[in-house]
Coordinates of C-alpha atoms and ligand atoms in Angstrom, one line a residue:
M1 CA 96.5 95.6 -12.6
R2 CA 98.6 95.0 -9.4
R3 CA 102.2 94.2 -10.0
L4 CA 103.0 90.6 -8.8
H5 CA 105.5 90.7 -6.0
V6 CA 108.1 87.9 -5.4
K7 CA 106.0 86.3 -2.6
D8 CA 102.9 86.1 -5.1
W9 CA 105.0 83.9 -7.4
R10 CA 106.3 82.0 -4.4
I11 CA 102.6 81.1 -3.6
V12 CA 102.0 80.1 -7.3
S13 CA 105.0 77.9 -6.8
L14 CA 104.0 76.3 -3.5
G15 CA 100.4 75.8 -4.8
G16 CA 102.0 74.3 -7.9
V17 CA 103.9 71.8 -6.1
H18 CA 100.6 70.6 -4.4
L19 CA 98.7 70.6 -7.7
Y20 CA 101.9 68.4 -9.0
I21 CA 101.6 66.0 -6.1
L22 CA 97.7 65.7 -6.7
L23 CA 98.4 65.1 -10.3
H24 CA 100.9 62.4 -9.7
F25 CA 98.3 60.5 -7.1
L26 CA 95.8 60.6 -10.3
I27 CA 97.9 59.5 -12.9
W28 CA 99.3 56.7 -10.7
Y29 CA 96.2 55.3 -9.4
I30 CA 93.3 56.2 -12.2
F31 CA 95.8 56.0 -15.3
D32 CA 98.3 53.6 -13.9
V33 CA 101.1 55.4 -15.2
K34 CA 103.8 54.9 -12.8
L35 CA 106.9 56.9 -13.9
W36 CA 106.5 60.3 -12.3
G37 CA 108.5 61.2 -9.3
K38 CA 107.4 63.2 -6.2
T39 CA 108.8 65.1 -3.2
A40 CA 109.0 62.0 -1.3
M41 CA 110.2 61.0 2.1
M42 CA 111.6 57.7 0.5
G43 CA 114.0 59.5 -1.8
V44 CA 116.8 59.6 1.0
P45 CA 116.5 56.2 1.9
S46 CA 116.3 55.1 -2.0
L47 CA 119.1 57.1 -2.9
L48 CA 121.3 55.8 0.0
A49 CA 120.2 52.2 -0.4
G50 CA 121.5 52.2 -4.1
H51 CA 117.8 52.5 -5.6
I52 CA 117.8 55.1 -8.4
N53 CA 113.9 55.6 -8.5
A54 CA 112.0 58.8 -9.3
A55 CA 112.0 59.9 -5.8
A56 CA 115.8 59.5 -5.7
I57 CA 116.1 61.6 -8.6
M58 CA 114.1 64.3 -7.1
I59 CA 116.2 64.2 -4.0
M60 CA 119.4 64.5 -6.3
I61 CA 117.9 67.4 -8.1
I62 CA 117.4 69.0 -4.9
L63 CA 121.0 68.5 -3.7
F64 CA 122.5 69.9 -7.1
S65 CA 120.3 72.9 -6.7
I66 CA 121.8 73.7 -3.2
P67 CA 125.5 74.7 -4.2
L68 CA 123.8 77.3 -6.8
Y69 CA 120.8 78.8 -5.0
G70 CA 121.1 77.6 -1.5
R71 CA 117.9 76.5 0.2
A72 CA 115.4 77.9 -2.5
F73 CA 114.2 74.4 -2.6
C74 CA 112.8 75.1 0.8
G75 CA 111.3 78.3 0.1
W76 CA 109.8 77.5 -3.4
A77 CA 109.3 74.0 -3.7
C78 CA 108.9 72.2 -0.5
H79 CA 105.1 70.9 -0.1
L80 CA 105.4 71.1 3.7
R81 CA 106.6 74.9 3.4
G82 CA 103.5 75.3 1.4
A83 CA 101.4 74.1 4.1
I84 CA 103.2 76.0 6.9
E85 CA 102.5 79.4 5.1
F86 CA 99.0 78.4 4.4
S87 CA 98.6 77.8 8.3
D88 CA 100.4 81.2 8.9
W89 CA 98.1 82.9 6.6
V90 CA 94.9 81.5 8.2
L91 CA 96.4 82.5 11.8
R92 CA 96.8 85.8 10.7
K93 CA 93.5 86.1 9.2
W94 CA 91.8 85.0 12.4
N95 CA 93.8 87.5 14.2
I96 CA 94.9 85.2 16.9
S97 CA 96.3 87.9 19.2
S98 CA 99.1 85.5 21.0
Y99 CA 100.2 84.4 17.5
Q100 CA 100.2 88.0 16.2
R101 CA 102.5 88.8 19.4
L102 CA 104.6 86.1 18.4
R103 CA 104.9 86.9 14.8
K104 CA 105.1 91.1 15.4
K105 CA 108.0 90.6 17.8
N106 CA 109.4 87.9 15.6
I107 CA 110.1 85.6 18.5
L108 CA 111.0 82.5 17.1
L109 CA 111.9 79.3 18.9
N110 CA 115.2 78.1 17.6
T111 CA 116.2 75.5 20.1
R112 CA 120.0 75.5 20.7
F113 CA 119.7 71.6 20.3
R114 CA 118.1 72.0 16.8
W115 CA 121.0 70.2 15.0
Q116 CA 121.2 67.5 17.4
L117 CA 117.6 67.0 16.9
R118 CA 117.4 67.0 13.3
S119 CA 120.5 64.9 13.0
I120 CA 118.7 62.1 15.4
I121 CA 115.6 62.5 13.3
F122 CA 117.8 62.1 10.0
F123 CA 119.3 58.9 11.5
V124 CA 115.9 57.4 12.6
L125 CA 114.9 58.3 8.6
L126 CA 117.8 56.6 7.6
L127 CA 117.5 53.4 9.6
P128 CA 116.2 51.2 7.1
V129 CA 119.1 51.8 5.0
I130 CA 121.5 50.9 8.1
M131 CA 119.4 47.8 8.3
Y132 CA 120.2 47.0 4.8
W133 CA 123.9 47.5 5.0
A134 CA 124.2 45.5 8.3
R135 CA 122.5 42.7 6.6
C136 CA 124.5 43.0 3.5
E137 CA 121.5 43.4 1.5
Y138 CA 122.7 46.5 -0.4
H139 CA 121.8 46.3 -4.2
F140 CA 122.3 48.8 -6.6
Y141 CA 119.6 48.9 -9.1
F142 CA 118.1 51.4 -11.6
N143 CA 114.3 51.4 -11.5
I144 CA 112.6 54.9 -12.6
Q145 CA 109.4 54.0 -10.8
T146 CA 109.0 56.0 -7.8
P147 CA 107.8 54.3 -4.6
S148 CA 104.0 54.0 -4.4
P149 CA 102.7 57.9 -3.5
L150 CA 100.4 56.5 -0.9
A151 CA 102.7 54.0 0.7
D152 CA 103.4 56.2 3.6
L153 CA 100.3 58.0 3.8
P154 CA 97.0 56.7 6.0
G155 CA 94.7 54.9 3.6
N156 CA 97.1 53.0 1.6
N157 CA 95.8 49.4 0.9
N158 CA 92.5 50.7 2.7
L159 CA 94.4 50.7 6.0
L160 CA 94.5 53.6 8.3
F161 CA 98.1 52.7 9.2
S162 CA 100.9 50.9 7.1
V163 CA 100.4 47.3 6.3
N164 CA 103.1 46.3 8.8
A165 CA 101.7 48.1 11.6
P166 CA 100.9 45.9 14.8
L167 CA 97.4 47.4 15.1
N168 CA 95.3 48.6 12.1
V169 CA 91.8 49.9 11.2
S170 CA 90.3 48.8 7.7
L171 CA 88.7 51.8 5.9
A172 CA 86.9 50.1 3.3
T173 CA 85.8 46.5 2.9
N174 CA 83.7 46.0 -0.5
G175 CA 86.6 46.7 -3.0
L176 CA 87.9 50.0 -4.0
T177 CA 85.7 52.9 -3.4
V178 CA 86.1 56.6 -3.8
L179 CA 86.4 56.8 -0.2
D180 CA 89.9 54.9 -0.7
F181 CA 91.1 58.0 -2.5
I182 CA 89.2 60.7 -0.2
I183 CA 90.3 59.3 3.0
P184 CA 94.0 59.2 2.5
F185 CA 94.0 62.6 0.8
G186 CA 91.9 63.9 3.7
V187 CA 93.7 62.2 6.6
G188 CA 96.9 63.1 4.8
I189 CA 96.2 66.7 4.3
F190 CA 94.4 67.0 7.5
I191 CA 97.3 65.9 9.7
V192 CA 99.9 67.9 7.6
F193 CA 98.0 71.0 8.2
T194 CA 97.2 70.2 11.7
M195 CA 100.9 69.7 12.3
T196 CA 101.8 73.0 10.9
F197 CA 98.9 74.8 12.3
I198 CA 99.8 73.6 16.0
I199 CA 103.4 74.0 15.6
N200 CA 103.2 77.3 14.3
F201 CA 100.8 78.5 16.8
F202 CA 102.9 77.6 19.9
Y203 CA 106.4 78.4 18.4
G204 CA 105.9 81.0 15.5
Q205 CA 105.9 80.9 11.7
G206 CA 108.0 78.0 10.3
A207 CA 108.8 76.3 13.4
F208 CA 108.9 73.1 11.8
C209 CA 111.7 74.0 9.5
R210 CA 113.6 76.0 12.3
I211 CA 113.6 73.2 14.8
L212 CA 112.5 69.8 13.5
C213 CA 113.2 69.1 9.8
P214 CA 115.6 66.4 9.3
Y215 CA 116.3 67.4 5.7
T216 CA 118.4 70.3 6.6
V217 CA 120.9 68.2 7.8
L218 CA 121.1 67.0 4.2
L219 CA 120.9 70.5 2.7
V220 CA 122.8 72.6 4.7
P221 CA 126.4 71.2 4.4
L222 CA 126.2 71.8 0.5
M223 CA 125.6 75.3 1.0
N224 CA 129.1 76.8 1.3
L225 CA 130.7 74.5 -1.6
N226 CA 130.0 77.0 -4.1
P227 CA 131.8 80.7 -3.3
Y228 CA 129.6 82.2 -5.9
Q229 CA 126.5 80.8 -4.6
K230 CA 123.6 83.2 -4.6
K231 CA 122.9 84.7 -1.3
I232 CA 120.9 87.8 -0.4
T233 CA 123.2 90.7 -0.7
R234 CA 123.6 94.4 -0.3
I235 CA 123.6 96.6 -3.5
S236 CA 123.4 99.8 -1.8
D237 CA 123.9 101.6 1.6
C238 CA 121.6 100.3 4.2
I239 CA 119.9 102.6 6.7
G240 CA 119.2 100.0 9.4
C241 CA 115.4 100.5 9.4
R242 CA 115.3 96.6 10.3
A243 CA 112.0 96.2 8.1
C244 CA 113.8 93.2 6.5
S245 CA 114.6 91.7 9.8
N246 CA 111.0 91.7 11.0
R247 CA 109.7 90.1 7.9
C248 CA 112.0 87.3 7.9
P249 CA 110.0 84.0 8.6
Q250 CA 113.5 82.1 9.7
G251 CA 114.1 84.9 12.2
I252 CA 117.2 85.9 10.7
D253 CA 118.6 89.2 11.4
V254 CA 119.0 90.3 7.8
S255 CA 119.8 93.8 8.6
R256 CA 122.7 93.1 11.1
E257 CA 123.8 90.0 9.1
I258 CA 124.6 92.1 5.9
Y259 CA 126.2 94.5 8.1
H260 CA 128.5 92.1 9.8
F261 CA 129.3 89.6 7.1
D262 CA 130.4 91.7 4.1
G263 CA 127.0 92.6 2.6
K264 CA 125.7 89.0 2.6
V265 CA 123.3 86.8 4.6
I266 CA 125.3 83.8 5.4
N267 CA 123.0 82.4 7.7
R268 CA 122.4 78.7 6.4
E269 CA 118.5 78.8 7.7
C270 CA 117.7 81.5 5.0
I271 CA 115.3 79.7 2.5
K272 CA 115.1 82.3 -0.2
C273 CA 111.5 83.4 0.4
Y274 CA 112.7 87.0 -0.4
N275 CA 110.2 88.6 2.1
C276 CA 113.5 90.8 3.1
I277 CA 113.9 92.1 -0.6
D278 CA 110.1 92.9 -0.8
A279 CA 110.2 94.4 2.7
C280 CA 113.0 97.0 1.9
Q281 CA 111.7 100.1 0.5
N282 CA 115.2 101.2 0.0
Q283 CA 115.8 98.5 -2.7
T284 CA 118.9 97.6 -0.9
L285 CA 118.7 94.0 -1.4
K286 CA 119.1 91.5 -4.1
D287 CA 119.7 87.6 -4.5
S288 CA 123.1 87.6 -6.0
G289 CA 126.5 85.8 -6.2
K290 CA 128.3 88.9 -6.6
K291 CA 130.0 90.9 -4.2
A292 CA 128.2 93.2 -2.2
S293 CA 128.3 97.0 -2.3
L294 CA 130.2 98.8 0.7
Q295 CA 128.4 100.1 3.4
T296 CA 129.6 103.9 3.3
K297 CA 127.6 105.0 6.6
L298 CA 128.3 103.2 10.1
I299 CA 125.0 102.2 11.8
K300 CA 125.9 103.0 15.4
D301 CA 123.4 100.4 16.6
Y302 CA 125.2 97.7 15.2
E303 CA 128.5 98.9 16.0
N304 CA 127.8 99.3 19.9
I305 CA 126.4 96.1 20.1
P306 CA 128.0 94.0 17.4
W307 CA 126.3 90.6 17.5
L308 CA 124.3 88.2 19.7
N309 CA 122.2 90.4 21.7
P310 CA 119.2 88.6 22.5
H311 CA 116.8 91.6 22.5
K312 CA 117.6 92.6 18.9
H313 CA 115.8 90.2 16.8
L314 CA 118.4 87.9 16.6
Q315 CA 118.2 84.4 15.1
I316 CA 118.5 82.3 18.1
F317 CA 116.4 82.9 20.9
E318 CA 117.7 80.6 23.4
P319 CA 115.1 78.4 25.6
V320 CA 114.6 79.2 29.1
N321 CA 116.2 76.1 30.4
P322 CA 118.5 74.0 27.9
V323 CA 118.0 70.9 30.0
I324 CA 114.4 70.8 29.8
D325 CA 114.9 71.7 26.2
F326 CA 117.2 68.8 25.6
I327 CA 114.6 66.5 27.3
S328 CA 111.7 67.6 25.3
I329 CA 113.5 66.7 22.4
I330 CA 114.5 63.2 23.2
F331 CA 110.9 62.7 24.6
A332 CA 109.7 63.9 21.0
L333 CA 111.9 61.1 19.5
I334 CA 110.6 58.7 21.7
C335 CA 107.1 59.5 20.9
G336 CA 108.0 59.6 17.2
S337 CA 109.6 56.2 17.4
A338 CA 106.5 54.7 19.1
T339 CA 104.1 56.4 16.4
S340 CA 106.2 55.2 13.5
R341 CA 105.5 51.7 14.1
L342 CA 102.2 52.6 12.5
G343 CA 104.0 53.9 9.4
G344 CA 106.9 56.2 8.5
F345 CA 104.6 59.1 8.0
W346 CA 103.3 58.9 11.6
F347 CA 106.7 59.3 12.8
Y348 CA 106.2 63.1 12.7
V349 CA 102.7 63.0 14.6
G350 CA 104.2 61.5 17.4
A351 CA 107.4 63.6 17.6
I352 CA 105.7 66.8 17.2
G353 CA 102.7 65.9 19.4
G354 CA 105.2 64.7 22.1
Y355 CA 107.4 67.9 21.7
I356 CA 104.5 69.9 22.2
I357 CA 102.9 68.1 25.0
F358 CA 106.1 67.9 27.1
R359 CA 106.7 71.5 26.9
K360 CA 103.4 72.5 27.7
L361 CA 103.6 70.2 30.8
M362 CA 106.8 71.9 31.8
Y363 CA 105.8 75.4 31.4
N364 CA 102.9 77.5 32.1
G365 CA 102.0 78.9 28.6
P366 CA 103.2 78.5 25.5
S367 CA 107.0 77.9 25.0
G368 CA 107.5 80.4 22.5
N369 CA 106.1 83.0 24.7
S370 CA 108.2 81.9 27.5
V371 CA 111.5 82.7 25.6
E372 CA 113.0 85.9 26.8
Ligands
SF4_401 S1 113.1 72.9 6.3 FE1 112.4 70.9 5.7 S2 110.1 71.4 6.1 FE2 111.2 73.3 5.7 S3 111.1 73.8 3.7 FE3 112.8 72.9 4.0 S4 112.7 70.7 3.6 FE4 110.6 71.5 3.9
SF4_402 S1 117.0 86.1 4.9 FE1 115.2 87.0 3.4 S2 115.1 85.4 1.8 FE2 116.3 84.5 3.5 S3 114.5 83.5 4.6 FE3 114.9 85.5 5.6 S4 113.6 86.8 4.4 FE4 113.5 85.0 3.3
SF4_403 S1 114.9 97.0 4.9 FE1 116.5 97.6 3.5 S2 117.3 99.7 4.5 FE2 116.2 98.5 6.0 S3 117.3 97.3 7.3 FE3 116.8 96.1 5.6 S4 118.3 96.1 4.2 FE4 118.5 98.0 5.4

């Protein structure tokens, strides 16, 4: 029998998260048990508004795991990451040449403004909390019930958009039908996967995580609290073959990183997927909180060009024109704000759609390919 690799376990874990969410829906809607938590977008606003519900507890578990394991949550338990990896798998199976080119060269668009973008999106996510505070409606209470699992998805209350949306479409008129369950799942899953397919296709694997995800604003500052936090670590001499760097879905130059930073991957974009460990035939890498082993042999390439050479698979491939890049982010936020009037979930649809459309209008060909 084939030995299971770490990546296989990760697939099991990411698939398990989807099953967990499915189970949560079924238990909530069919058996009327409303105690389970989920990986909810509502978690952050709930927590910051003092509402300790199941979604907030989920967010707390995530936050406590960061100092110990870094962004392992991202690599192993985020449902969106599961969707992103699934679309990456399908795009590879379809053998789409432009995508394969992006992937092979590991050209990943990491806009230099991604932190501003993430912070602004995070701010938008927190707007309801800020409104609570501004109106002095802050009440601390403990309620284990999670927000309704479908509250933010199309199909809740038999409506395509949220109940407060300025326009709406009714999905069912004669009471609750099986369609009421199928449509929200179908539309939700379709939109999530479409978002991941499209954004992967244009900007390389995992682009949503590298450019847009607002949760990184919350996760990353906690990463360096613990000096013994587990990080990808060199445990024997590295030969500089770069197999690890070429396999990193986050565009981290693992090989250089361990060479220049005391044998550790200190890059905060690391999601602990362990692709680099799997790729290393030399068994040089391990996820560890201990000190790295010393590198006894110099790697000339890395000595000559110590860091930040854009032609060597570095983390950041700068966009061609930073002004256009910045405007595209603002445009994405405006589009996201407009569509969020239809419900919180729709923020992402507008922001991502706006981002892609703007960049397509500005460039001939996909932005990912236009990056030098
Ligand atoms: S960066 Fe965001 S979308 Fe990506 S895995 Fe982490 S939490 Fe999920
Ligand atoms: S550095 Fe290794 S573990 Fe971290 S994201 Fe890259 S491949 Fe995955
Ligand atoms: S795959 Fe292993 S030996 Fe090759 S560069 Fe990476 S850590 Fe070094």
